Coordinates of C-alpha atoms (C1' of nucleotides) in Angstrom, one line a residue:
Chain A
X1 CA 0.0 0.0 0.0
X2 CA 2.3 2.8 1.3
X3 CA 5.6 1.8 1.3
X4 CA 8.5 4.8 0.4
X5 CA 11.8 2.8 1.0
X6 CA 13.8 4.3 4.2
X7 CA 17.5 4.5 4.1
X8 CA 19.4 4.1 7.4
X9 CA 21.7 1.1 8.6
X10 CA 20.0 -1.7 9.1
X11 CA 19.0 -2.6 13.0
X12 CA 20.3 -5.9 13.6
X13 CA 20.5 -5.7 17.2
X14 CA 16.9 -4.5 17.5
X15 CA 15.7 -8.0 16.0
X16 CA 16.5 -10.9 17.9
X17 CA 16.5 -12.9 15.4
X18 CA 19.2 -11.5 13.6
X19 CA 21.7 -10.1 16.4
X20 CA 23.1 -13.3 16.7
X21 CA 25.0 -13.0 13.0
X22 CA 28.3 -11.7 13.0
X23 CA 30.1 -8.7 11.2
X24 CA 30.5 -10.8 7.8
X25 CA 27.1 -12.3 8.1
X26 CA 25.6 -9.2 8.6
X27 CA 27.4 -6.9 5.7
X28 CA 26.9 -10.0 3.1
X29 CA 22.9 -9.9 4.4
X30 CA 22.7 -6.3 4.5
X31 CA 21.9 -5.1 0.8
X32 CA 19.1 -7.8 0.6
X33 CA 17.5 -6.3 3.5
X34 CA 14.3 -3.7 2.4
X35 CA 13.3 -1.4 5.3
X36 CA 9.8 0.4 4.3
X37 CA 7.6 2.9 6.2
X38 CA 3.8 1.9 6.6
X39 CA 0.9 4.3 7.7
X40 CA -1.8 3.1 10.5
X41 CA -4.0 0.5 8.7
X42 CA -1.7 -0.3 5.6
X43 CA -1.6 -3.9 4.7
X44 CA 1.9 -5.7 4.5
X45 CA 1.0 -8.7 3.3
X46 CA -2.6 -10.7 2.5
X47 CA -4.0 -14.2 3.3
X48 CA -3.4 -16.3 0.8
X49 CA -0.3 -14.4 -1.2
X50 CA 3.1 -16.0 -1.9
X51 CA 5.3 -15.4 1.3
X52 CA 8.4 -14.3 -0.8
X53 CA 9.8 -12.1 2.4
X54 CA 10.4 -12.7 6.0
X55 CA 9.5 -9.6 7.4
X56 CA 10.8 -7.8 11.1
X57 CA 9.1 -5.1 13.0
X58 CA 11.1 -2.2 13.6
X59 CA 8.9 0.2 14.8
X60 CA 5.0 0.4 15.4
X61 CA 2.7 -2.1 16.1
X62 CA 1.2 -5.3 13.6
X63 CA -1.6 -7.2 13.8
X64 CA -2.2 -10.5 12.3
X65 CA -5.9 -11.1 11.4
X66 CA -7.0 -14.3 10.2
X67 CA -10.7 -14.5 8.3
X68 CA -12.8 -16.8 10.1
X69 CA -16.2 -16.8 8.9
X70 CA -17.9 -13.6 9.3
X71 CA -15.8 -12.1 11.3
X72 CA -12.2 -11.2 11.9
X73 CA -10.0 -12.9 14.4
X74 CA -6.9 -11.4 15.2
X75 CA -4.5 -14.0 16.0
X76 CA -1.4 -12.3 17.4
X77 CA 0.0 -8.6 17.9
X78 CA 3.6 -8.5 16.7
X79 CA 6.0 -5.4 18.4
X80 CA 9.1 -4.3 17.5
X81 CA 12.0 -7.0 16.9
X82 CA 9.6 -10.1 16.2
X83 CA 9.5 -11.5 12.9
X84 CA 6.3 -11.6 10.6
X85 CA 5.2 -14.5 8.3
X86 CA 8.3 -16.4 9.0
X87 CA 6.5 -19.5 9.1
X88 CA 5.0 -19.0 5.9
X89 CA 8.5 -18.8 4.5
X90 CA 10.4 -21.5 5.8
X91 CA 7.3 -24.0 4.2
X92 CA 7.2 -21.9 1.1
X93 CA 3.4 -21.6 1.3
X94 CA 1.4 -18.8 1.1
X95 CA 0.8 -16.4 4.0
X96 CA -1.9 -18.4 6.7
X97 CA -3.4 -14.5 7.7
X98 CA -2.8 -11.3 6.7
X99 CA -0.8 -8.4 8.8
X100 CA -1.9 -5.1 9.1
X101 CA -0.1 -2.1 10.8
X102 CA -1.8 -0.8 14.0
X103 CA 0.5 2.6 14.0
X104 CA 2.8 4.1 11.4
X105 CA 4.8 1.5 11.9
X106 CA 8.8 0.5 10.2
X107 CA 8.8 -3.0 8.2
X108 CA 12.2 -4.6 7.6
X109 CA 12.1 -7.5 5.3
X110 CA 14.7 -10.0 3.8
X111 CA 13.8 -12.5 0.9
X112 CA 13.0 -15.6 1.9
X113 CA 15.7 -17.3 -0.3
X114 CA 18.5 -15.4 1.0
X115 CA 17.7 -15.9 4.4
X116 CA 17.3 -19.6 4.6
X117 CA 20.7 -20.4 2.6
X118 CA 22.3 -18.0 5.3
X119 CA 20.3 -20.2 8.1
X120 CA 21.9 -23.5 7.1
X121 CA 25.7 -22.3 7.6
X122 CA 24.7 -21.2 11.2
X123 CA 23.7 -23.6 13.5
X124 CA 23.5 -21.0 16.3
X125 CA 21.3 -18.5 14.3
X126 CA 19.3 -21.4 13.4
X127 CA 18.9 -22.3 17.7
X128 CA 17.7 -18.8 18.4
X129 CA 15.4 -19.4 15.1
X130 CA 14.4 -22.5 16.8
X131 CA 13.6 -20.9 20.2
X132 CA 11.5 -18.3 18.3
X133 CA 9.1 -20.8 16.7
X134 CA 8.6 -22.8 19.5
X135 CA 7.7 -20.1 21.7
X136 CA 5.4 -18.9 19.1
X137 CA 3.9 -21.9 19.2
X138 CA 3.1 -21.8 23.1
X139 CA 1.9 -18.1 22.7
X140 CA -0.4 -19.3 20.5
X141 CA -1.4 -22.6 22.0
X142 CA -2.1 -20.3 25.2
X143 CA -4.3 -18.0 23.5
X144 CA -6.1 -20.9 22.0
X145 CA -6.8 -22.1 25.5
X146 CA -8.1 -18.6 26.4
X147 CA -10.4 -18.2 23.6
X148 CA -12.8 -20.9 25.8
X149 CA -15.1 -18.7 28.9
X150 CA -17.0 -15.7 28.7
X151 CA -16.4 -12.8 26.5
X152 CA -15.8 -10.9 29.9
X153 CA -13.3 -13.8 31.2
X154 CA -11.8 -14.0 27.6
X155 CA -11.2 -10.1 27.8
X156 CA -9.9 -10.4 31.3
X157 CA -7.2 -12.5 30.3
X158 CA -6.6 -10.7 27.3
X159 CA -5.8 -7.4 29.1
X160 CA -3.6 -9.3 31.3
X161 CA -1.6 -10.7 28.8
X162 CA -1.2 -7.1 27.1
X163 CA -0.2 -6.0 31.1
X164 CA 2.9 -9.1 31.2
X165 CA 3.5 -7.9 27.6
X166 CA 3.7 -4.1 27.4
X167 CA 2.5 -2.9 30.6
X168 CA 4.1 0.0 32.9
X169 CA 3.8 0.6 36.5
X170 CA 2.5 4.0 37.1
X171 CA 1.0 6.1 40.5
X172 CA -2.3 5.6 38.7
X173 CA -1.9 1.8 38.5
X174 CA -0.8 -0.4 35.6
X175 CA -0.8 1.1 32.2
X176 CA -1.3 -0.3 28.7
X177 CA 0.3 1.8 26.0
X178 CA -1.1 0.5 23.3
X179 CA -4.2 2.2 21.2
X180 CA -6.8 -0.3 20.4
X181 CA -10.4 -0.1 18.8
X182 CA -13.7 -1.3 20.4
X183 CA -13.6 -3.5 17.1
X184 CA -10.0 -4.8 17.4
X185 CA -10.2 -6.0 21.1
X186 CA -13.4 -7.7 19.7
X187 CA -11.6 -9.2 16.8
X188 CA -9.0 -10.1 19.7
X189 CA -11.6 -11.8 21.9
X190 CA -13.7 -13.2 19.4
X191 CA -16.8 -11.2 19.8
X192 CA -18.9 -8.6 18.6
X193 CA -17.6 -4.8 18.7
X194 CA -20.9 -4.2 20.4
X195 CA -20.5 -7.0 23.5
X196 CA -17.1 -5.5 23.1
X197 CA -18.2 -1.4 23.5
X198 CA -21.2 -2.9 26.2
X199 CA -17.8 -4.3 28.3
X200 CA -15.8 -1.5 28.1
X201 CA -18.4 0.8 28.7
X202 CA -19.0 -1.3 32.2
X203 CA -15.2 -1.4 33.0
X204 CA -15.2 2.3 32.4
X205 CA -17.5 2.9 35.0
X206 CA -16.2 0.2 37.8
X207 CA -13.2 1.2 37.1
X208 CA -11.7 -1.9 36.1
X209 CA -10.4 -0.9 33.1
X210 CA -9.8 2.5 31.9
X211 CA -10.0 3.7 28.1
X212 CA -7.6 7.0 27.6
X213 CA -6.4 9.0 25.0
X214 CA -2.8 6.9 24.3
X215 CA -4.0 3.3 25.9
X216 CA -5.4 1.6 28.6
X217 CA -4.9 1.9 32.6
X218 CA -6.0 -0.8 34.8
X219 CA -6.3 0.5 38.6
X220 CA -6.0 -2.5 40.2
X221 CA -5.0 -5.8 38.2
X222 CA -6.7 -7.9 41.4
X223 CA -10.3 -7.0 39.4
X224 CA -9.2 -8.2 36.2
X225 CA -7.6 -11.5 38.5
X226 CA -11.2 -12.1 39.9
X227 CA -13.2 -12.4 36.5
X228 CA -14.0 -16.2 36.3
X229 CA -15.3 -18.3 33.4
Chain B
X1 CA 2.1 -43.9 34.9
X2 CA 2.2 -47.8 33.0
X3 CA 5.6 -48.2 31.4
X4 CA 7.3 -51.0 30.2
X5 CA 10.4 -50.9 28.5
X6 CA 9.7 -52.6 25.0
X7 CA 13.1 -53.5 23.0
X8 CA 13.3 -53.4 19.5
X9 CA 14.5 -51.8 16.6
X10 CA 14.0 -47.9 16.5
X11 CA 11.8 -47.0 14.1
X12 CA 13.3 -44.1 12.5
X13 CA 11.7 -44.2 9.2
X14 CA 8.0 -43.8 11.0
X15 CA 9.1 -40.6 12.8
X16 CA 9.2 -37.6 9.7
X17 CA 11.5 -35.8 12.2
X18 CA 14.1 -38.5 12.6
X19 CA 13.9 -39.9 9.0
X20 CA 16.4 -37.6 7.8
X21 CA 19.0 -39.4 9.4
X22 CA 21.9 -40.9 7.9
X23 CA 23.0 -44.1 9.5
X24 CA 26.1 -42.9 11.2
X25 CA 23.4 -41.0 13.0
X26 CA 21.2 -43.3 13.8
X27 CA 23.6 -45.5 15.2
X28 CA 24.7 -42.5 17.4
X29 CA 21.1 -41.4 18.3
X30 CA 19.9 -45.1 19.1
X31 CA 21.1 -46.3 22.5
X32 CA 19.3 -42.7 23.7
X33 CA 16.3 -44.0 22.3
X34 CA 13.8 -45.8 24.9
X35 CA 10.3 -46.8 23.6
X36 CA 7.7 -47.5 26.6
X37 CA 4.2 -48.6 25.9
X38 CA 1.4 -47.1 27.7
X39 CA -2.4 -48.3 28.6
X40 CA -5.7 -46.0 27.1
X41 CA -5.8 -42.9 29.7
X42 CA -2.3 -43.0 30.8
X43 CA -0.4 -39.9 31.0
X44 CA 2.5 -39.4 29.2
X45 CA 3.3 -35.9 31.0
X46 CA 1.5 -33.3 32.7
X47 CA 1.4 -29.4 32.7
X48 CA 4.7 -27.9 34.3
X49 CA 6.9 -30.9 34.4
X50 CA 10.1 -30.0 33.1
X51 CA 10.3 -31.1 29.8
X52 CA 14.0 -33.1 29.6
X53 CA 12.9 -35.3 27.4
X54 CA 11.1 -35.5 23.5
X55 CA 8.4 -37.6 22.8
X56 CA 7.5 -39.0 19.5
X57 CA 4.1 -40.8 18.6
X58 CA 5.1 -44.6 17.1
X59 CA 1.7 -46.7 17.6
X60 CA -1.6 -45.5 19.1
X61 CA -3.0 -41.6 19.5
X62 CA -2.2 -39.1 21.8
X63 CA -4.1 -36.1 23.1
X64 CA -2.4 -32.7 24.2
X65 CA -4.6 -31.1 26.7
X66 CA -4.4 -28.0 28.6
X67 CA -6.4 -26.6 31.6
X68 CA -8.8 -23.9 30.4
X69 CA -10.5 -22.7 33.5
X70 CA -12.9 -25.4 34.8
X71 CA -12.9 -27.2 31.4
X72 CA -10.3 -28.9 29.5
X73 CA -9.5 -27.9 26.1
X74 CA -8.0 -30.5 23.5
X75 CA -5.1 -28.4 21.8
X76 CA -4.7 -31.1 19.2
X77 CA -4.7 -35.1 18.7
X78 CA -1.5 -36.7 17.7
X79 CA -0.6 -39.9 15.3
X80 CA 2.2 -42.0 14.7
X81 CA 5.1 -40.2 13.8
X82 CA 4.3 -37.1 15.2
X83 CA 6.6 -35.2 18.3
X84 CA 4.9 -34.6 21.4
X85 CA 6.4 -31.9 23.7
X86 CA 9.4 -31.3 21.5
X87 CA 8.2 -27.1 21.7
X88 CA 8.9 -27.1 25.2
X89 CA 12.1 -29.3 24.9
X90 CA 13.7 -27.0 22.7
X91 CA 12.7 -23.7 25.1
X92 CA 13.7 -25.8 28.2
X93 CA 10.6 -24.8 29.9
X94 CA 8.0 -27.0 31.8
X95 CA 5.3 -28.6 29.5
X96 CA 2.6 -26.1 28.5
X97 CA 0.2 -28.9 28.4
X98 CA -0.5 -32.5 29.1
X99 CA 0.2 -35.4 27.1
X100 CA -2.5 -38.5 27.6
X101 CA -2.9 -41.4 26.0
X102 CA -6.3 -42.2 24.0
X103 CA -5.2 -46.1 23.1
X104 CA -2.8 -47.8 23.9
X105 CA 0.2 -46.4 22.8
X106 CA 3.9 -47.0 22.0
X107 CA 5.7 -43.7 22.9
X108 CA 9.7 -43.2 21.8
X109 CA 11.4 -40.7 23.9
X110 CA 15.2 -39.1 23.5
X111 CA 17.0 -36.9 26.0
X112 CA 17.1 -33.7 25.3
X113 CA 19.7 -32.6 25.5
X114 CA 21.8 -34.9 23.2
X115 CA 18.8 -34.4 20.7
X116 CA 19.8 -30.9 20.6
X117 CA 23.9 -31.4 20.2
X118 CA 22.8 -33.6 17.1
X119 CA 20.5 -30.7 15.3
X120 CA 23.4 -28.9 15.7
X121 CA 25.7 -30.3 13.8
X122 CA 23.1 -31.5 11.2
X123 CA 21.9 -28.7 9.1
X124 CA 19.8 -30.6 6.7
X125 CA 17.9 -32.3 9.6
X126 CA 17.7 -29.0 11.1
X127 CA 15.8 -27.8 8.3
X128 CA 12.9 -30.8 8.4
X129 CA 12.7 -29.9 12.4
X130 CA 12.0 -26.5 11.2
X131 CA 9.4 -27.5 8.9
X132 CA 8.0 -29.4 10.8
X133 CA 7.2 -26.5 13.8
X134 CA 6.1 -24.0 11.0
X135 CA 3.6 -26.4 9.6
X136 CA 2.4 -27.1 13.8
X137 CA 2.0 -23.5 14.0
X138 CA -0.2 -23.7 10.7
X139 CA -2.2 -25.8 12.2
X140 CA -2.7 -24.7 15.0
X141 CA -3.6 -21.1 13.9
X142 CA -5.9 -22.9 11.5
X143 CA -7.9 -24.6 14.4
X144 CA -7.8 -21.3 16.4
X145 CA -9.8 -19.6 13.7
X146 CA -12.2 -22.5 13.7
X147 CA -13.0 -22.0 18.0
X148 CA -15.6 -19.3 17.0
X149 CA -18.5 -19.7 15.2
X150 CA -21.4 -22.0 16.7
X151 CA -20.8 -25.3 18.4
X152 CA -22.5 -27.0 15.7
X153 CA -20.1 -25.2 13.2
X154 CA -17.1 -26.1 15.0
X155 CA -18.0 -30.0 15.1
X156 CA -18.6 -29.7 11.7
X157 CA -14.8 -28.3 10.9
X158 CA -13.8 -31.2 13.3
X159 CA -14.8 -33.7 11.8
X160 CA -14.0 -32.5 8.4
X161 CA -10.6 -32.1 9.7
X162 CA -10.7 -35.1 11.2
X163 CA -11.8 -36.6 7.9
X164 CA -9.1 -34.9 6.0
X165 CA -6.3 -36.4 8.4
X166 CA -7.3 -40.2 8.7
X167 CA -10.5 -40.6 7.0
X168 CA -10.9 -44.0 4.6
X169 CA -13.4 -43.8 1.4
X170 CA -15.8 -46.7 2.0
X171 CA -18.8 -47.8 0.7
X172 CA -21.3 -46.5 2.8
X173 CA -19.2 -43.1 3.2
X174 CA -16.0 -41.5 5.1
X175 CA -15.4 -43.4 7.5
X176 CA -13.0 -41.9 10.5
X177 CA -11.3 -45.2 12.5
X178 CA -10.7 -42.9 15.7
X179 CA -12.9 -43.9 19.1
X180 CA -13.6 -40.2 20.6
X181 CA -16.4 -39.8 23.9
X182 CA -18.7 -37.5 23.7
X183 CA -16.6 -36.2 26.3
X184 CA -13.4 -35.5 23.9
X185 CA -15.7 -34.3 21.7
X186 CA -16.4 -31.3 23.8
X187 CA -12.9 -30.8 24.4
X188 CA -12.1 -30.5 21.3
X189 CA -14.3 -28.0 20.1
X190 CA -14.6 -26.4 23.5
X191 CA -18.2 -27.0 24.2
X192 CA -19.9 -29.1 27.3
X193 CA -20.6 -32.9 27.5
X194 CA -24.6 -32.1 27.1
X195 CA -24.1 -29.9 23.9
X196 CA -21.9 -32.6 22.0
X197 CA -24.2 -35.1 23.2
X198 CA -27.2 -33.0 21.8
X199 CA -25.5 -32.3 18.5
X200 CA -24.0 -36.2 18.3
X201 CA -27.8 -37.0 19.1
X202 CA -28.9 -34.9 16.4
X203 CA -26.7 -35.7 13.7
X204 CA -27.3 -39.6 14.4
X205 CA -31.4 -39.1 13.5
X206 CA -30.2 -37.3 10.4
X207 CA -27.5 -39.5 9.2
X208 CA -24.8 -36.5 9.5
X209 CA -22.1 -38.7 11.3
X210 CA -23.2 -41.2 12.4
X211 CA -21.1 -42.9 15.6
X212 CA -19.9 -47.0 15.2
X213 CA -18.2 -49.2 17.3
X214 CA -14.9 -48.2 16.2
X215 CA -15.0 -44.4 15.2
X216 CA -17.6 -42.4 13.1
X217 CA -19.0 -42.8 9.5
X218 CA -20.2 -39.8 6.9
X219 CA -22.3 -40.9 4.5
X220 CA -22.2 -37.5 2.5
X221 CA -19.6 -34.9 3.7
X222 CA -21.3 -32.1 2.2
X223 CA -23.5 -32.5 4.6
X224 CA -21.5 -31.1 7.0
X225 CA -19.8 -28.7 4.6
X226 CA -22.8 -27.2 4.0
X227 CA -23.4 -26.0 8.3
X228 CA -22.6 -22.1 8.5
X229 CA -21.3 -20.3 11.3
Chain C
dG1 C1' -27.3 -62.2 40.2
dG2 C1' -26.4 -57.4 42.1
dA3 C1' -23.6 -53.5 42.8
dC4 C1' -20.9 -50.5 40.9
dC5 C1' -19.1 -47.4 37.1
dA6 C1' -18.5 -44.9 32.8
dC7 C1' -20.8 -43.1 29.2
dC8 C1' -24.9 -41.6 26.7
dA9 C1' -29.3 -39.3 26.6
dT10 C1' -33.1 -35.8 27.4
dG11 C1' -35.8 -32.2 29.6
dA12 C1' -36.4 -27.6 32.0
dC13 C1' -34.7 -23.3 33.0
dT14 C1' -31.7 -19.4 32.6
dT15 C1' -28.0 -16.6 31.0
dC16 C1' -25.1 -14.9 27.7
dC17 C1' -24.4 -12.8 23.6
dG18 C1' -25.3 -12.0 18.7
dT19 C1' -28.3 -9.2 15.7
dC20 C1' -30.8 -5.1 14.5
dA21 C1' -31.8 -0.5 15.1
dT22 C1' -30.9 4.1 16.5
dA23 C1' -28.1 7.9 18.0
dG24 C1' -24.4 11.0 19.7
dG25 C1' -19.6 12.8 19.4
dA26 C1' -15.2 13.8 17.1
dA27 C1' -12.4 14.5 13.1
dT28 C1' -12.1 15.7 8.3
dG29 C1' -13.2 17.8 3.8
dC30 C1' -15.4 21.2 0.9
Chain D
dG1 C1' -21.2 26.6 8.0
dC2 C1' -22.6 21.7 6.7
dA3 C1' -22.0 17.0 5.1
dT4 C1' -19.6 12.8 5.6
dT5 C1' -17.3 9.3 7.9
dC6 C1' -15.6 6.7 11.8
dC7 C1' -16.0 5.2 16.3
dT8 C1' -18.5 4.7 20.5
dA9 C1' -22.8 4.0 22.9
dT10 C1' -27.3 1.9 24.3
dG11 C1' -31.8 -0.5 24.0
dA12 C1' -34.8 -4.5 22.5
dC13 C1' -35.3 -9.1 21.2
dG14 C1' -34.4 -13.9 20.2
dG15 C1' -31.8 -17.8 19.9
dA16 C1' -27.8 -20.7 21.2
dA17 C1' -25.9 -23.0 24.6
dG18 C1' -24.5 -23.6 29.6
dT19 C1' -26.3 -25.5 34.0
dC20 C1' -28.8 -28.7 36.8
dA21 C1' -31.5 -32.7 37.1
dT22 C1' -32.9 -37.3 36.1
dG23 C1' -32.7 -41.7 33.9
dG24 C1' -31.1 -45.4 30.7
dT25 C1' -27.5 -48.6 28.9
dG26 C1' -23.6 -51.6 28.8
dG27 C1' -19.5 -53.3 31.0
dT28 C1' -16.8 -55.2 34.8
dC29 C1' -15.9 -57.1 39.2
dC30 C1' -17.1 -59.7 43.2

DNA sequence: GGACCACCATGACTTCCGTCATAGGAATGC
DNA sequence: GCATTCCTATGACGGAAGTCATGGTGGTCC
């Protein structure tokens, strides 16, 4: 969609992933790498198209949305250093979902080809690879787990995984810097934006969780904690 | 829980994972190996054992199953030649979930540890472990997208997943060898006993799937590729 | 045989939540 | 100014499914 190529050196040791190569591996990878600049909303890659790039958040937020049914589900919400559509890459299928930038965001990506030829001589890039997947896999076998429950329960736990993930200690109480919509913490839940809004709007009020201008602030986690089922 | 050593040849051609080996490895990789068998029910491991060793389906099926509030939730049934726990074996963290036994089983299992020294100096096997865990996480994102929707829906995508994995063409239709409760049932699409029940009920009188002795039988799959949301 | 047990089945009631409809506020463009 | 659009908000209603209760069937063990 967007996309005007940035010029800059290339931020290995922001990416996990990659701050494991050394000075040779690095210069020889460096002119296949593509860093490009993505507005709020901007799709980076669909469902369904040839995953011919390994992409790497650099800045901003991305969401990976996968169509099920009617609705939207959004599967995962990737921050700076992880890697996007990896997977797809290393089978050579098509992308599983499709990402979407929640911010302006900064995309670095790496041909596919490239990278996995570079991943075969380095057995100790290909470990932290290993680690990566795997854990993916637990985040994800965890989220599947919390997808069972009430919408209320399943939007408990989803606010306290954003408050283990991104959260900050403040007078106030815990806050979440992270803008979301009424329809993307539905899409995150699995429900309707209105049983999402109806929620909210009933946090707001009790003062479990509170909706500001830049994120969310939860007062006292022990609420979110009691929500059952 | 059971276990009894079994001796007998390993049987690396029936595990994808371990096929890749050359013989020199094998030979290495062999007196690690120790094959147990285990009754219907047993468990294999639970949630938060540390995970020292990696398990691989070779006879029988296995179910991974976490705790999802008061319910259990079937992350995903395994067959022969498929890894069990290798995710957290490769993160050295507890198990994220538990490991039972739905028939009796023959389970391989390798230390750790010496699994990993081998991937390490084995690129090309390194690269099918790799596949492997991107084509999990496929999966396993694929069956996330199918939890919402109605229970009805979901056991439909069940068993047409189901059918897709180890159904047989037969005369009378798809037949699906796998013995499931209506218990597992629920699990597995994250319902309650009574609603699988009602629905199992249901689809019996209208020759959906109907249930046998030893697994289920679809006369006419599209059927159930016609249920919506 | 009888006593247990696991599993399947069905009804009654209630709650959650998805759908439809309507409306207000804020930002943007002309 | 006004129109448009996006997001948030709230009410009414109905249907899906969870909960609680009871009962039936087949198997196993003594």
């Amino acid at each position: 969609m967007a996309a005007m190529p940035i010029e800059a050196p290339i931020p290995f040791d922001a990416i996990p992933l990659l701050a494991a190569l050394r000075p040779d591996d690095r210069e020889a990878l460096a002119p296949l790498c593509r860093m490009r600049g993505y507005d709020k909303g901007d799709t980076i890659f669909r469902e369904g198209e040839p995953a011919d790039r390994i992409h790497f958040v650099h800045i901003g937020r991305v969401k990976i949305v996968k169509a099920a049914g009617t609705r939207d589900l959004i599967l995962e919400i990737l921050g700076p250093g992880e890697p996007v559509g990896a997977v797809a890459a290393f089978e050579r299928r098509p992308f599983p979902a499709s990402a979407i930038t929640l911010e302006p965001s900064g995309i670095l990506s790496i041909p596919e080809r490239e990278f996995f030829i570079l991943l075969e001589t380095r057995p100790e890039m290909m470990r932290r690879v290993l680690a990566g997947l795997t854990y993916r896999l637990m985040m994800v076998n965890k989220r599947m787990a919390d997808l069972t429950g009430s919408a209320e329960y399943r939007a408990a736990r989803l606010f306290l995984t954003l408050s283990d993930r991104v959260g900050l200690q403040t007078a106030e109480g815990l806050k979440i810097p992270l803008v979301l919509s009424r329809q993307e913490i539905a899409d995150l839940i699995g429900t309707t934006l209105e049983t999402a809004i109806r929620l909210m709007s009933r946090w707001q009020k009790e003062a479990v969780v509170l909706t500001e201008k830049d994120g969310f602030l939860i007062p006292d986690t022990n609420a979110l904690k009691g929500t059952d089922q």
